[in-house]
């Protein structure tokens, strides 16, 4: 039986934003679940703040592709579940929920139900729930992949702001190369069969980042090359011949 992951050696610094990218089947989400303590029985050593990971971690929160809100609960009740292990009185809990909803730009939806929300709003509620409690490590498993492009860009901006204001360590899994270049301090490029680290790319771009900056395009090109996704060069004269044929037709 082949290992899903092999030979991994990765250290993430406190407060760092690290992104895992790579082809499907390279073990990105498996690694995230291992860090969260949701995949017991692994070989090797994994530690968070010097403590061996042997089960779910109180200091660790996870955001999934789907919002996973309970449809029979209000937004306020869903968000409050993020602090279920915290010893908070009702007034303090309500104030904390309202504060987290304000942080994700949803101050007026506490009494609504998930079915009344757009996809982007529901994922914002899931982020607010993630921010409840005392979590220093946030694991993000393709949280924006199901959203339309415009909403995805907005939530990327909001996630960057939340990372900067909370000081939390964030580890993101994504297939979106631009998202990786925009959000990350470091980008871990993985290969498959078995899942392994191919290259760790430091992101030298200053924040706030400009998506149309030539340096941003060069970083994306580097990642495309590492993932073997760069387009094949067009033979000399081929494009001109194709245009001529189209015009003559």
Tab-separated table of C-alpha atoms in Angstrom, residues 7-178:
chain	number	residue	atom	x	y	z
A	7	UNK	CA	8.915	12.632	3.469
A	8	UNK	CA	7.155	15.831	4.536
A	9	UNK	CA	9.195	18.340	6.528
A	10	UNK	CA	7.427	21.652	7.107
A	11	UNK	CA	7.630	24.240	9.855
A	12	UNK	CA	5.098	27.073	10.002
A	13	UNK	CA	6.000	30.150	12.008
A	14	UNK	CA	3.502	31.758	14.409
A	15	UNK	CA	1.389	34.369	12.621
A	16	UNK	CA	2.432	33.155	9.174
A	17	UNK	CA	0.101	32.660	6.203
A	18	UNK	CA	1.107	29.487	4.342
A	19	UNK	CA	-0.679	28.031	1.320
A	20	UNK	CA	-0.588	24.463	-0.015
A	21	UNK	CA	-1.081	24.053	-3.763
A	22	UNK	CA	-0.704	21.055	-6.024
A	23	UNK	CA	-2.624	18.622	-8.229
A	24	UNK	CA	-5.643	16.703	-7.003
A	25	UNK	CA	-4.586	13.650	-5.035
A	26	UNK	CA	-1.332	15.103	-3.706
A	27	UNK	CA	-2.592	15.051	-0.114
A	28	UNK	CA	-3.185	18.759	0.564
A	29	UNK	CA	-6.471	18.266	2.387
A	30	UNK	CA	-5.159	15.126	4.100
A	31	UNK	CA	-2.265	17.157	5.489
A	32	UNK	CA	-4.706	19.784	6.734
A	33	UNK	CA	-6.767	17.102	8.490
A	34	UNK	CA	-3.611	15.660	10.041
A	35	UNK	CA	-2.707	19.074	11.436
A	36	UNK	CA	-6.236	19.416	12.814
A	37	UNK	CA	-5.903	16.064	14.579
A	38	UNK	CA	-8.694	14.494	12.521
A	39	UNK	CA	-6.549	11.713	11.000
A	40	UNK	CA	-5.042	9.577	13.788
A	41	UNK	CA	-2.477	6.858	13.252
A	42	UNK	CA	0.004	8.778	11.097
A	43	UNK	CA	3.721	7.999	11.083
A	44	UNK	CA	6.268	10.635	12.051
A	45	UNK	CA	6.133	13.648	14.336
A	46	UNK	CA	3.636	16.504	14.229
A	47	UNK	CA	3.543	19.232	16.840
A	48	UNK	CA	1.613	22.444	17.485
A	49	UNK	CA	3.284	24.817	19.939
A	50	UNK	CA	5.540	21.981	21.077
A	51	UNK	CA	2.649	19.594	21.803
A	52	UNK	CA	2.254	16.351	19.855
A	53	UNK	CA	-0.896	16.233	17.734
A	54	UNK	CA	-2.829	13.146	18.857
A	55	UNK	CA	-6.411	14.339	18.399
A	56	UNK	CA	-8.511	17.455	17.755
A	57	UNK	CA	-6.775	20.610	18.945
A	58	UNK	CA	-8.589	23.271	20.967
A	59	UNK	CA	-6.370	26.008	19.526
A	60	UNK	CA	-7.134	24.916	15.967
A	61	UNK	CA	-10.168	25.824	13.846
A	62	UNK	CA	-11.063	24.623	10.353
A	63	UNK	CA	-13.016	26.199	7.494
A	64	UNK	CA	-14.290	23.919	4.719
A	65	UNK	CA	-15.424	24.319	1.116
A	66	UNK	CA	-19.045	24.162	2.309
A	67	UNK	CA	-20.215	26.531	5.029
A	68	UNK	CA	-21.646	23.646	7.121
A	69	UNK	CA	-24.164	25.842	8.899
A	70	UNK	CA	-27.087	24.129	10.615
A	71	UNK	CA	-30.188	25.141	8.616
A	72	UNK	CA	-32.536	24.979	11.631
A	73	UNK	CA	-30.452	27.470	13.635
A	74	UNK	CA	-30.279	31.225	13.161
A	75	UNK	CA	-27.052	32.883	12.096
A	76	UNK	CA	-26.470	34.001	15.679
A	77	UNK	CA	-26.948	30.469	16.999
A	78	UNK	CA	-24.651	29.009	14.332
A	79	UNK	CA	-21.877	31.459	15.131
A	80	UNK	CA	-22.269	30.872	18.869
A	81	UNK	CA	-21.402	27.198	18.325
A	82	UNK	CA	-17.848	28.310	17.642
A	83	UNK	CA	-17.502	29.090	21.346
A	84	UNK	CA	-19.244	25.979	22.653
A	85	UNK	CA	-16.201	25.065	24.757
A	86	UNK	CA	-15.811	28.558	26.199
A	87	UNK	CA	-17.163	29.437	29.653
A	88	UNK	CA	-19.162	32.520	28.647
A	89	UNK	CA	-22.358	33.910	30.109
A	90	UNK	CA	-25.233	34.632	27.732
A	91	UNK	CA	-24.638	38.382	27.491
A	92	UNK	CA	-20.921	37.984	26.804
A	93	UNK	CA	-21.585	35.290	24.199
A	94	UNK	CA	-24.149	37.440	22.394
A	95	UNK	CA	-21.800	40.420	22.338
A	96	UNK	CA	-18.970	38.250	20.986
A	97	UNK	CA	-21.189	36.830	18.243
A	98	UNK	CA	-22.278	40.320	17.176
A	99	UNK	CA	-18.662	41.484	17.166
A	100	UNK	CA	-17.532	38.612	14.941
A	101	UNK	CA	-20.434	39.167	12.545
A	102	UNK	CA	-19.415	42.809	12.283
A	103	UNK	CA	-15.846	41.739	11.486
A	104	UNK	CA	-17.079	39.816	8.450
A	105	UNK	CA	-19.320	42.711	7.370
A	106	UNK	CA	-22.611	41.051	8.370
A	107	UNK	CA	-23.808	43.126	11.330
A	108	UNK	CA	-27.525	42.821	10.563
A	109	UNK	CA	-28.138	39.115	9.862
A	110	UNK	CA	-28.037	37.604	13.368
A	111	UNK	CA	-31.713	36.613	13.337
A	112	UNK	CA	-31.841	35.179	9.816
A	113	UNK	CA	-31.484	31.533	8.774
A	114	UNK	CA	-28.827	30.077	6.417
A	115	UNK	CA	-31.380	29.505	3.637
A	116	UNK	CA	-31.914	33.270	3.474
A	117	UNK	CA	-28.232	33.961	2.762
A	118	UNK	CA	-26.258	34.031	-0.467
A	119	UNK	CA	-23.311	31.652	-0.813
A	120	UNK	CA	-20.844	34.402	0.010
A	121	UNK	CA	-22.812	35.530	3.052
A	122	UNK	CA	-23.077	31.953	4.352
A	123	UNK	CA	-19.322	31.498	4.050
A	124	UNK	CA	-18.802	34.778	5.908
A	125	UNK	CA	-20.962	33.394	8.717
A	126	UNK	CA	-18.778	30.275	8.762
A	127	UNK	CA	-15.714	32.523	9.056
A	128	UNK	CA	-17.330	34.389	11.959
A	129	UNK	CA	-17.945	31.048	13.685
A	130	UNK	CA	-14.298	30.124	13.098
A	131	UNK	CA	-13.175	33.342	14.791
A	132	UNK	CA	-15.075	32.542	17.979
A	133	UNK	CA	-13.038	31.209	20.870
A	134	UNK	CA	-9.303	31.281	21.398
A	135	UNK	CA	-7.902	29.765	18.205
A	136	UNK	CA	-4.379	30.625	17.168
A	137	UNK	CA	-4.247	28.282	14.142
A	138	UNK	CA	-6.847	28.483	11.363
A	139	UNK	CA	-6.954	25.796	8.660
A	140	UNK	CA	-8.706	26.775	5.425
A	141	UNK	CA	-9.665	23.947	3.046
A	142	UNK	CA	-10.559	25.639	-0.264
A	143	UNK	CA	-13.071	27.901	1.500
A	144	UNK	CA	-13.838	30.073	-1.545
A	145	UNK	CA	-13.807	27.475	-4.332
A	146	UNK	CA	-17.608	27.204	-4.626
A	147	UNK	CA	-18.161	30.969	-4.902
A	148	UNK	CA	-18.420	33.142	-8.000
A	149	UNK	CA	-15.278	35.014	-9.038
A	150	UNK	CA	-16.393	38.438	-7.777
A	151	UNK	CA	-17.398	37.141	-4.338
A	152	UNK	CA	-14.214	35.085	-4.137
A	153	UNK	CA	-12.037	38.159	-4.688
A	154	UNK	CA	-13.932	40.108	-2.024
A	155	UNK	CA	-13.584	37.308	0.517
A	156	UNK	CA	-9.881	36.968	-0.228
A	157	UNK	CA	-9.481	40.641	0.666
A	158	UNK	CA	-11.524	40.174	3.830
A	159	UNK	CA	-9.574	37.059	4.847
A	160	UNK	CA	-6.308	38.953	4.464
A	161	UNK	CA	-7.639	41.726	6.711
A	162	UNK	CA	-8.784	39.185	9.311
A	163	UNK	CA	-5.387	37.497	9.258
A	164	UNK	CA	-3.655	40.830	9.794
A	165	UNK	CA	-5.963	41.916	12.624
A	166	UNK	CA	-6.173	38.603	14.507
A	167	UNK	CA	-2.505	37.638	14.291
A	168	UNK	CA	-3.554	34.005	13.795
A	169	UNK	CA	-1.479	31.477	11.901
A	170	UNK	CA	-3.315	30.431	8.736
A	171	UNK	CA	-2.759	27.435	6.465
A	172	UNK	CA	-4.763	27.473	3.234
A	173	UNK	CA	-5.394	24.712	0.696
A	174	UNK	CA	-6.340	25.976	-2.757
A	175	UNK	CA	-6.215	25.156	-6.463
A	176	UNK	CA	-6.316	28.883	-7.264
A	177	UNK	CA	-2.779	30.023	-8.066
A	178	UNK	CA	-3.697	33.715	-7.956
